[in-house]
PDB file of C-alpha atoms and ligand atoms in Angstrom:
ATOM      1  CA  MET A 865      43.819   2.767  69.389  1.00  0.00           C
ATOM      2  CA  SER A 866      46.974   4.698  68.598  1.00  0.00           C
ATOM      3  CA  SER A 867      48.792   6.458  71.374  1.00  0.00           C
ATOM      4  CA  ILE A 868      48.886   9.885  69.750  1.00  0.00           C
ATOM      5  CA  CYS A 869      48.412  12.526  72.419  1.00  0.00           C
ATOM      6  CA  PHE A 870      46.658  15.769  71.454  1.00  0.00           C
ATOM      7  CA  ASN A 871      47.182  17.926  74.488  1.00  0.00           C
ATOM      8  CA  PRO A 872      46.025  20.633  74.180  1.00  0.00           C
ATOM      9  CA  PRO A 873      43.417  19.359  71.688  1.00  0.00           C
ATOM     10  CA  ILE A 874      43.879  22.343  69.356  1.00  0.00           C
ATOM     11  CA  ILE A 875      45.999  21.957  66.215  1.00  0.00           C
ATOM     12  CA  ALA A 876      47.206  25.183  64.615  1.00  0.00           C
ATOM     13  CA  HIS A 877      45.710  24.978  61.121  1.00  0.00           C
ATOM     14  CA  ARG A 878      48.350  25.970  58.528  1.00  0.00           C
ATOM     15  CA  GLY A 879      50.300  27.104  61.580  1.00  0.00           C
ATOM     16  CA  GLY A 880      47.406  29.327  62.687  1.00  0.00           C
ATOM     17  CA  ALA A 881      46.216  31.082  59.551  1.00  0.00           C
ATOM     18  CA  GLY A 882      44.195  33.690  61.426  1.00  0.00           C
ATOM     19  CA  CYS A 883      47.184  35.140  63.270  1.00  0.00           C
ATOM     20  CA  ALA A 884      50.045  35.048  60.774  1.00  0.00           C
ATOM     21  CA  PRO A 885      50.474  34.243  57.084  1.00  0.00           C
ATOM     22  CA  GLU A 886      49.574  30.571  56.656  1.00  0.00           C
ATOM     23  CA  ASN A 887      52.245  27.896  56.344  1.00  0.00           C
ATOM     24  CA  THR A 888      55.148  30.219  57.217  1.00  0.00           C
ATOM     25  CA  LEU A 889      57.829  29.989  59.870  1.00  0.00           C
ATOM     26  CA  ALA A 890      56.272  33.091  61.456  1.00  0.00           C
ATOM     27  CA  ALA A 891      53.001  31.184  61.848  1.00  0.00           C
ATOM     28  CA  PHE A 892      54.693  28.160  63.427  1.00  0.00           C
ATOM     29  CA  ALA A 893      56.603  30.414  65.834  1.00  0.00           C
ATOM     30  CA  ASN A 894      53.331  32.109  66.795  1.00  0.00           C
ATOM     31  CA  ALA A 895      51.710  28.712  67.383  1.00  0.00           C
ATOM     32  CA  LYS A 896      54.497  27.937  69.832  1.00  0.00           C
ATOM     33  CA  THR A 897      53.852  31.140  71.768  1.00  0.00           C
ATOM     34  CA  CYS A 898      50.144  30.224  71.943  1.00  0.00           C
ATOM     35  CA  GLY A 899      51.033  27.002  73.759  1.00  0.00           C
ATOM     36  CA  VAL A 900      49.942  24.479  71.145  1.00  0.00           C
ATOM     37  CA  THR A 901      51.969  21.335  70.539  1.00  0.00           C
ATOM     38  CA  TRP A 902      50.522  20.274  67.178  1.00  0.00           C
ATOM     39  CA  VAL A 903      50.567  22.237  63.936  1.00  0.00           C
ATOM     40  CA  GLU A 904      49.046  21.265  60.603  1.00  0.00           C
ATOM     41  CA  PHE A 905      50.625  22.263  57.299  1.00  0.00           C
ATOM     42  CA  ASP A 906      50.461  21.337  53.628  1.00  0.00           C
ATOM     43  CA  VAL A 907      53.305  19.975  51.510  1.00  0.00           C
ATOM     44  CA  GLN A 908      53.874  19.953  47.749  1.00  0.00           C
ATOM     45  CA  ILE A 909      56.843  19.577  45.425  1.00  0.00           C
ATOM     46  CA  THR A 910      58.430  22.201  43.220  1.00  0.00           C
ATOM     47  CA  ALA A 911      59.561  21.774  39.612  1.00  0.00           C
ATOM     48  CA  ASP A 912      62.990  20.675  40.903  1.00  0.00           C
ATOM     49  CA  LYS A 913      61.458  18.219  43.417  1.00  0.00           C
ATOM     50  CA  GLN A 914      61.992  20.196  46.596  1.00  0.00           C
ATOM     51  CA  VAL A 915      59.349  19.619  49.274  1.00  0.00           C
ATOM     52  CA  VAL A 916      57.845  22.948  50.290  1.00  0.00           C
ATOM     53  CA  VAL A 917      55.121  24.030  52.691  1.00  0.00           C
ATOM     54  CA  PHE A 918      52.322  25.736  50.767  1.00  0.00           C
ATOM     55  CA  HIS A 919      48.565  25.274  50.516  1.00  0.00           C
ATOM     56  CA  ASP A 920      47.204  26.340  47.128  1.00  0.00           C
ATOM     57  CA  GLU A 921      47.987  24.891  43.733  1.00  0.00           C
ATOM     58  CA  THR A 922      48.670  28.434  42.542  1.00  0.00           C
ATOM     59  CA  LEU A 923      50.781  31.218  44.001  1.00  0.00           C
ATOM     60  CA  ASP A 924      48.360  34.065  43.495  1.00  0.00           C
ATOM     61  CA  ARG A 925      46.352  34.154  46.745  1.00  0.00           C
ATOM     62  CA  THR A 926      49.174  34.016  49.291  1.00  0.00           C
ATOM     63  CA  SER A 927      52.210  35.445  47.510  1.00  0.00           C
ATOM     64  CA  ASN A 928      53.259  38.132  45.074  1.00  0.00           C
ATOM     65  CA  GLY A 929      53.764  35.476  42.410  1.00  0.00           C
ATOM     66  CA  THR A 930      51.394  34.087  39.814  1.00  0.00           C
ATOM     67  CA  GLY A 931      50.752  30.712  38.254  1.00  0.00           C
ATOM     68  CA  LYS A 932      51.228  27.177  39.455  1.00  0.00           C
ATOM     69  CA  LEU A 933      53.754  26.423  42.189  1.00  0.00           C
ATOM     70  CA  VAL A 934      54.772  23.198  40.465  1.00  0.00           C
ATOM     71  CA  ASP A 935      56.066  25.180  37.465  1.00  0.00           C
ATOM     72  CA  TYR A 936      58.716  26.952  39.571  1.00  0.00           C
ATOM     73  CA  SER A 937      62.048  25.829  40.957  1.00  0.00           C
ATOM     74  CA  TYR A 938      62.647  26.327  44.654  1.00  0.00           C
ATOM     75  CA  THR A 939      65.246  29.030  43.909  1.00  0.00           C
ATOM     76  CA  ASP A 940      62.636  30.984  41.945  1.00  0.00           C
ATOM     77  CA  LEU A 941      60.040  30.529  44.678  1.00  0.00           C
ATOM     78  CA  LEU A 942      62.474  31.919  47.245  1.00  0.00           C
ATOM     79  CA  THR A 943      62.209  35.338  45.593  1.00  0.00           C
ATOM     80  CA  LEU A 944      58.511  35.521  46.491  1.00  0.00           C
ATOM     81  CA  ASP A 945      57.060  37.348  49.488  1.00  0.00           C
ATOM     82  CA  VAL A 946      54.434  35.152  51.181  1.00  0.00           C
ATOM     83  CA  GLY A 947      53.763  37.469  54.116  1.00  0.00           C
ATOM     84  CA  SER A 948      52.769  40.915  52.833  1.00  0.00           C
ATOM     85  CA  TRP A 949      49.380  39.783  51.542  1.00  0.00           C
ATOM     86  CA  PHE A 950      48.532  39.100  55.204  1.00  0.00           C
ATOM     87  CA  SER A 951      50.246  42.121  56.773  1.00  0.00           C
ATOM     88  CA  SER A 952      53.250  44.297  55.895  1.00  0.00           C
ATOM     89  CA  GLU A 953      54.970  43.230  59.133  1.00  0.00           C
ATOM     90  CA  PHE A 954      55.490  39.784  57.569  1.00  0.00           C
ATOM     91  CA  ASN A 955      57.184  40.938  54.373  1.00  0.00           C
ATOM     92  CA  ASN A 956      60.280  38.821  55.045  1.00  0.00           C
ATOM     93  CA  GLU A 957      58.420  35.526  54.992  1.00  0.00           C
ATOM     94  CA  ARG A 958      59.411  33.073  52.273  1.00  0.00           C
ATOM     95  CA  ILE A 959      57.956  29.706  51.287  1.00  0.00           C
ATOM     96  CA  PRO A 960      59.559  27.326  53.794  1.00  0.00           C
ATOM     97  CA  LEU A 961      61.098  24.016  52.944  1.00  0.00           C
ATOM     98  CA  PHE A 962      59.475  21.017  54.655  1.00  0.00           C
ATOM     99  CA  ARG A 963      62.915  20.372  56.163  1.00  0.00           C
ATOM    100  CA  GLU A 964      63.078  23.829  57.761  1.00  0.00           C
ATOM    101  CA  VAL A 965      59.654  23.457  59.338  1.00  0.00           C
ATOM    102  CA  MET A 966      60.477  20.009  60.690  1.00  0.00           C
ATOM    103  CA  GLN A 967      63.755  21.305  62.140  1.00  0.00           C
ATOM    104  CA  PHE A 968      61.879  24.121  63.865  1.00  0.00           C
ATOM    105  CA  LEU A 969      59.269  21.730  65.299  1.00  0.00           C
ATOM    106  CA  ALA A 970      61.925  19.308  66.533  1.00  0.00           C
ATOM    107  CA  LYS A 971      63.808  22.140  68.241  1.00  0.00           C
ATOM    108  CA  GLU A 972      60.632  23.369  69.927  1.00  0.00           C
ATOM    109  CA  ASN A 973      59.443  19.880  70.885  1.00  0.00           C
ATOM    110  CA  MET A 974      56.293  20.320  68.841  1.00  0.00           C
ATOM    111  CA  ALA A 975      54.405  17.879  66.595  1.00  0.00           C
ATOM    112  CA  ALA A 976      53.378  17.849  62.943  1.00  0.00           C
ATOM    113  CA  ASN A 977      50.257  16.888  61.039  1.00  0.00           C
ATOM    114  CA  ILE A 978      51.710  16.821  57.544  1.00  0.00           C
ATOM    115  CA  GLU A 979      48.995  17.121  54.915  1.00  0.00           C
ATOM    116  CA  LEU A 980      50.140  15.645  51.607  1.00  0.00           C
ATOM    117  CA  LYS A 981      48.841  17.778  48.731  1.00  0.00           C
ATOM    118  CA  PRO A 982      50.111  16.179  45.540  1.00  0.00           C
ATOM    119  CA  GLN A 983      49.134  17.510  42.155  1.00  0.00           C
ATOM    120  CA  ARG A 984      47.344  14.830  40.167  1.00  0.00           C
ATOM    121  CA  GLY A 985      49.865  12.283  38.912  1.00  0.00           C
ATOM    122  CA  GLN A 986      52.561  13.444  41.342  1.00  0.00           C
ATOM    123  CA  GLU A 987      51.525  11.324  44.303  1.00  0.00           C
ATOM    124  CA  GLU A 988      54.456   8.948  44.175  1.00  0.00           C
ATOM    125  CA  ALA A 989      56.987  11.691  43.426  1.00  0.00           C
ATOM    126  CA  LEU A 990      55.818  13.686  46.449  1.00  0.00           C
ATOM    127  CA  ILE A 991      55.910  10.701  48.787  1.00  0.00           C
ATOM    128  CA  ILE A 992      59.394   9.667  47.655  1.00  0.00           C
ATOM    129  CA  GLU A 993      60.743  13.166  48.290  1.00  0.00           C
ATOM    130  CA  VAL A 994      58.976  13.442  51.660  1.00  0.00           C
ATOM    131  CA  ILE A 995      60.452  10.123  52.797  1.00  0.00           C
ATOM    132  CA  LYS A 996      63.942  11.242  51.732  1.00  0.00           C
ATOM    133  CA  GLU A 997      63.513  14.382  53.819  1.00  0.00           C
ATOM    134  CA  LEU A 998      62.317  12.420  56.839  1.00  0.00           C
ATOM    135  CA  GLN A 999      65.660  10.655  56.953  1.00  0.00           C
ATOM    136  CA  GLN A1000      67.265  14.022  57.725  1.00  0.00           C
ATOM    137  CA  VAL A1001      64.904  15.383  60.385  1.00  0.00           C
ATOM    138  CA  ALA A1002      65.103  14.943  64.120  1.00  0.00           C
ATOM    139  CA  LEU A1003      61.389  14.940  64.864  1.00  0.00           C
ATOM    140  CA  VAL A1004      60.431  11.597  66.370  1.00  0.00           C
ATOM    141  CA  GLN A1005      57.879   9.400  64.644  1.00  0.00           C
ATOM    142  CA  SER A1006      55.380   9.673  67.497  1.00  0.00           C
ATOM    143  CA  ARG A1007      55.204  13.398  66.767  1.00  0.00           C
ATOM    144  CA  MET A1008      54.166  13.023  63.131  1.00  0.00           C
ATOM    145  CA  LEU A1009      50.790  12.250  61.639  1.00  0.00           C
ATOM    146  CA  PHE A1010      50.364  12.256  57.856  1.00  0.00           C
ATOM    147  CA  SER A1011      47.040  12.940  56.196  1.00  0.00           C
ATOM    148  CA  SER A1012      45.614  13.488  52.744  1.00  0.00           C
ATOM    149  CA  PHE A1013      42.456  13.802  50.709  1.00  0.00           C
ATOM    150  CA  SER A1014      44.384  11.844  48.084  1.00  0.00           C
ATOM    151  CA  ILE A1015      43.885   8.102  48.464  1.00  0.00           C
ATOM    152  CA  PRO A1016      46.782   7.376  46.037  1.00  0.00           C
ATOM    153  CA  ALA A1017      49.096   9.505  48.213  1.00  0.00           C
ATOM    154  CA  LEU A1018      48.066   7.629  51.364  1.00  0.00           C
ATOM    155  CA  GLN A1019      48.469   4.286  49.588  1.00  0.00           C
ATOM    156  CA  CYS A1020      51.908   5.292  48.435  1.00  0.00           C
ATOM    157  CA  LEU A1021      53.073   6.356  51.895  1.00  0.00           C
ATOM    158  CA  ARG A1022      51.666   3.184  53.435  1.00  0.00           C
ATOM    159  CA  HIS A1023      53.566   1.183  50.832  1.00  0.00           C
ATOM    160  CA  TYR A1024      56.951   2.932  51.046  1.00  0.00           C
ATOM    161  CA  ALA A1025      57.005   3.823  54.745  1.00  0.00           C
ATOM    162  CA  PRO A1026      54.561   1.597  56.650  1.00  0.00           C
ATOM    163  CA  GLN A1027      55.786   2.774  60.034  1.00  0.00           C
ATOM    164  CA  TYR A1028      54.047   6.165  59.941  1.00  0.00           C
ATOM    165  CA  TRP A1029      50.657   7.152  61.327  1.00  0.00           C
ATOM    166  CA  LEU A1030      48.109   8.039  58.654  1.00  0.00           C
ATOM    167  CA  GLY A1031      44.835   9.953  58.781  1.00  0.00           C
ATOM    168  CA  LEU A1032      42.089   9.950  56.173  1.00  0.00           C
ATOM    169  CA  LEU A1033      40.833  13.430  55.229  1.00  0.00           C
ATOM    170  CA  MET A1034      37.194  13.854  54.206  1.00  0.00           C
ATOM    171  CA  ASP A1035      35.555  17.025  52.907  1.00  0.00           C
ATOM    172  CA  LYS A1036      32.395  15.081  52.156  1.00  0.00           C
ATOM    173  CA  TRP A1037      31.067  12.165  54.118  1.00  0.00           C
ATOM    174  CA  LEU A1038      32.277   8.844  52.744  1.00  0.00           C
ATOM    175  CA  ASP A1039      30.053   5.940  53.741  1.00  0.00           C
ATOM    176  CA  ASN A1040      33.001   3.593  53.168  1.00  0.00           C
ATOM    177  CA  TRP A1041      35.295   5.540  55.520  1.00  0.00           C
ATOM    178  CA  TYR A1042      35.898   2.528  57.737  1.00  0.00           C
ATOM    179  CA  GLU A1043      36.835   0.208  54.868  1.00  0.00           C
ATOM    180  CA  LEU A1044      39.219   2.876  53.526  1.00  0.00           C
ATOM    181  CA  CYS A1045      40.736   3.290  56.981  1.00  0.00           C
ATOM    182  CA  GLN A1046      41.238  -0.417  57.390  1.00  0.00           C
ATOM    183  CA  THR A1047      42.794  -0.836  53.953  1.00  0.00           C
ATOM    184  CA  LEU A1048      45.158   2.078  54.516  1.00  0.00           C
ATOM    185  CA  GLN A1049      45.611   1.306  58.217  1.00  0.00           C
ATOM    186  CA  CYS A1050      44.661   4.843  59.167  1.00  0.00           C
ATOM    187  CA  VAL A1051      44.581   5.744  62.840  1.00  0.00           C
ATOM    188  CA  SER A1052      42.361   8.786  62.389  1.00  0.00           C
ATOM    189  CA  ILE A1053      39.623  10.468  60.384  1.00  0.00           C
ATOM    190  CA  HIS A1054      40.038  14.196  59.695  1.00  0.00           C
ATOM    191  CA  VAL A1055      36.716  15.657  58.700  1.00  0.00           C
ATOM    192  CA  ASN A1056      35.048  18.983  58.055  1.00  0.00           C
ATOM    193  CA  HIS A1057      33.296  19.738  61.345  1.00  0.00           C
ATOM    194  CA  GLN A1058      30.090  20.675  59.496  1.00  0.00           C
ATOM    195  CA  LEU A1059      29.698  17.025  58.488  1.00  0.00           C
ATOM    196  CA  LEU A1060      29.726  15.805  62.080  1.00  0.00           C
ATOM    197  CA  ASP A1061      27.011  15.040  64.553  1.00  0.00           C
ATOM    198  CA  LEU A1062      27.156  13.129  67.819  1.00  0.00           C
ATOM    199  CA  TYR A1063      26.098   9.897  66.118  1.00  0.00           C
ATOM    200  CA  ARG A1064      28.899  10.066  63.531  1.00  0.00           C
ATOM    201  CA  VAL A1065      31.500  10.903  66.171  1.00  0.00           C
ATOM    202  CA  GLN A1066      30.383   7.963  68.289  1.00  0.00           C
ATOM    203  CA  SER A1067      30.414   5.590  65.314  1.00  0.00           C
ATOM    204  CA  ILE A1068      34.029   6.565  64.536  1.00  0.00           C
ATOM    205  CA  LYS A1069      35.106   6.208  68.176  1.00  0.00           C
ATOM    206  CA  GLU A1070      33.344   2.867  68.527  1.00  0.00           C
ATOM    207  CA  ARG A1071      35.501   1.599  65.697  1.00  0.00           C
ATOM    208  CA  GLU A1072      38.595   2.756  67.566  1.00  0.00           C
ATOM    209  CA  LYS A1073      39.644   5.530  65.225  1.00  0.00           C
ATOM    210  CA  MET A1074      40.569   8.991  66.368  1.00  0.00           C
ATOM    211  CA  VAL A1075      38.448  11.832  65.002  1.00  0.00           C
ATOM    212  CA  LEU A1076      39.860  15.241  64.198  1.00  0.00           C
ATOM    213  CA  CYS A1077      37.899  18.071  62.614  1.00  0.00           C
ATOM    214  CA  TYR A1078      38.574  21.268  60.700  1.00  0.00           C
ATOM    215  CA  THR A1079      38.344  24.270  60.713  1.00  0.00           C
ATOM    216  CA  VAL A1080      36.854  25.551  63.938  1.00  0.00           C
ATOM    217  CA  ASN A1081      37.449  29.128  64.998  1.00  0.00           C
ATOM    218  CA  SER A1082      34.747  29.593  67.635  1.00  0.00           C
ATOM    219  CA  LEU A1083      35.295  28.585  71.259  1.00  0.00           C
ATOM    220  CA  GLN A1084      31.654  27.589  71.663  1.00  0.00           C
ATOM    221  CA  ARG A1085      31.756  25.210  68.686  1.00  0.00           C
ATOM    222  CA  ALA A1086      35.125  23.805  69.807  1.00  0.00           C
ATOM    223  CA  GLU A1087      33.682  22.990  73.229  1.00  0.00           C
ATOM    224  CA  GLU A1088      30.623  21.328  71.704  1.00  0.00           C
ATOM    225  CA  LEU A1089      32.803  19.122  69.512  1.00  0.00           C
ATOM    226  CA  LEU A1090      35.136  18.220  72.376  1.00  0.00           C
ATOM    227  CA  ALA A1091      32.103  17.267  74.487  1.00  0.00           C
ATOM    228  CA  TRP A1092      31.111  14.846  71.695  1.00  0.00           C
ATOM    229  CA  GLY A1093      34.478  13.130  72.081  1.00  0.00           C
ATOM    230  CA  ILE A1094      36.494  14.715  69.260  1.00  0.00           C
ATOM    231  CA  ASP A1095      40.210  14.063  69.762  1.00  0.00           C
ATOM    232  CA  ALA A1096      41.505  17.311  68.278  1.00  0.00           C
ATOM    233  CA  ILE A1097      40.367  20.404  66.422  1.00  0.00           C
ATOM    234  CA  PHE A1098      42.136  22.307  63.660  1.00  0.00           C
ATOM    235  CA  SER A1099      41.841  26.024  64.268  1.00  0.00           C
ATOM    236  CA  ASP A1100      43.202  29.135  62.570  1.00  0.00           C
ATOM    237  CA  TYR A1101      43.409  30.643  66.070  1.00  0.00           C
ATOM    238  CA  PRO A1102      45.779  28.584  68.214  1.00  0.00           C
ATOM    239  CA  GLU A1103      45.097  30.849  71.200  1.00  0.00           C
ATOM    240  CA  LEU A1104      41.864  28.854  71.560  1.00  0.00           C
ATOM    241  CA  ALA A1105      44.070  26.267  73.252  1.00  0.00           C
ATOM    242  CA  GLN A1106      44.601  28.514  76.261  1.00  0.00           C
ATOM    243  CA  LYS A1107      40.894  29.355  76.535  1.00  0.00           C
ATOM    244  CA  ILE A1108      40.042  25.653  76.573  1.00  0.00           C
ATOM    245  CA  LEU A1109      42.731  24.862  79.144  1.00  0.00           C
ATOM    246  CA  ARG A1110      41.609  27.704  81.410  1.00  0.00           C
ATOM    247  CA  LYS A1111      38.004  26.467  81.656  1.00  0.00           C
TER     248      LYS A1111
HETATM  249  O1  G3P B 996      44.056  18.989  57.356  1.00  0.00           O
HETATM  250  C1  G3P B 996      42.929  19.740  57.639  1.00  0.00           C
HETATM  251  C2  G3P B 996      42.700  20.829  56.603  1.00  0.00           C
HETATM  252  O2  G3P B 996      43.909  21.522  56.433  1.00  0.00           O
HETATM  253  C3  G3P B 996      42.231  20.298  55.295  1.00  0.00           C
HETATM  254  O3  G3P B 996      41.876  21.286  54.374  1.00  0.00           O
HETATM  255  O4  G3P B 996      42.214  22.818  52.511  1.00  0.00           O
HETATM  256  O5  G3P B 996      42.773  23.565  54.797  1.00  0.00           O
HETATM  257  O6  G3P B 996      44.213  21.910  53.624  1.00  0.00           O
HETATM  258  P1  G3P B 996      42.823  22.435  53.807  1.00  0.00           P
HETATM  259 MG1   MG B 997      45.666  21.429  55.177  1.00  0.00          MG
END
């Protein structure tokens, strides 16, 4: 079993999307104040191959831009406001570079679950750019866990940078999860919590994989999952960490 330590066992999902605009430096700073160590965020590449932190394929939901992110250069994306849609107090937020987020996390002694979100056909391009960036960041390897729904992206990272920890993301139950994990040498399964029951959690743990689940915003559900043996929970509300610690 890997020696990743999730303490507290709450991971701020997209930095804590319930408290600040998702995947922004404001969200990661808020996660720090909530006492979490681990944050999850999504990475993609721009038209000019910059690695940025952003969830959707398109800009429309979480910015004042429109269209596909991949059609824009980073310089163009920097003109967009990615905070006001959430609240006017965040109107200075811009799409962060992967590098900026990693620098922040290193400075704050935090840890990163980096979700690789390649557009179809861009898996290798994304991984190559991510690996280049990793050569510049100070965050230590034991504080990084990569994950993806994209099997080609995971294969590519395993091939080019075999030293990193990988997690397999599942939004539907895959009966061949263990074979996939073994082939990709994944240390963890990251699964929608609605797909889990005690039996499935135990079967994952018996095979010496960590099990993480998303997205859980209720304390009661978080406690139930932790009692089943879940290693960590992605939540939009990182303050759950304190409530769990206090009990
Ligand atoms: O990594 C867990 C979770 O973030 C996966 O789904 O769509 O929120 O990126 P999504
Ligand atoms: Mg994600």
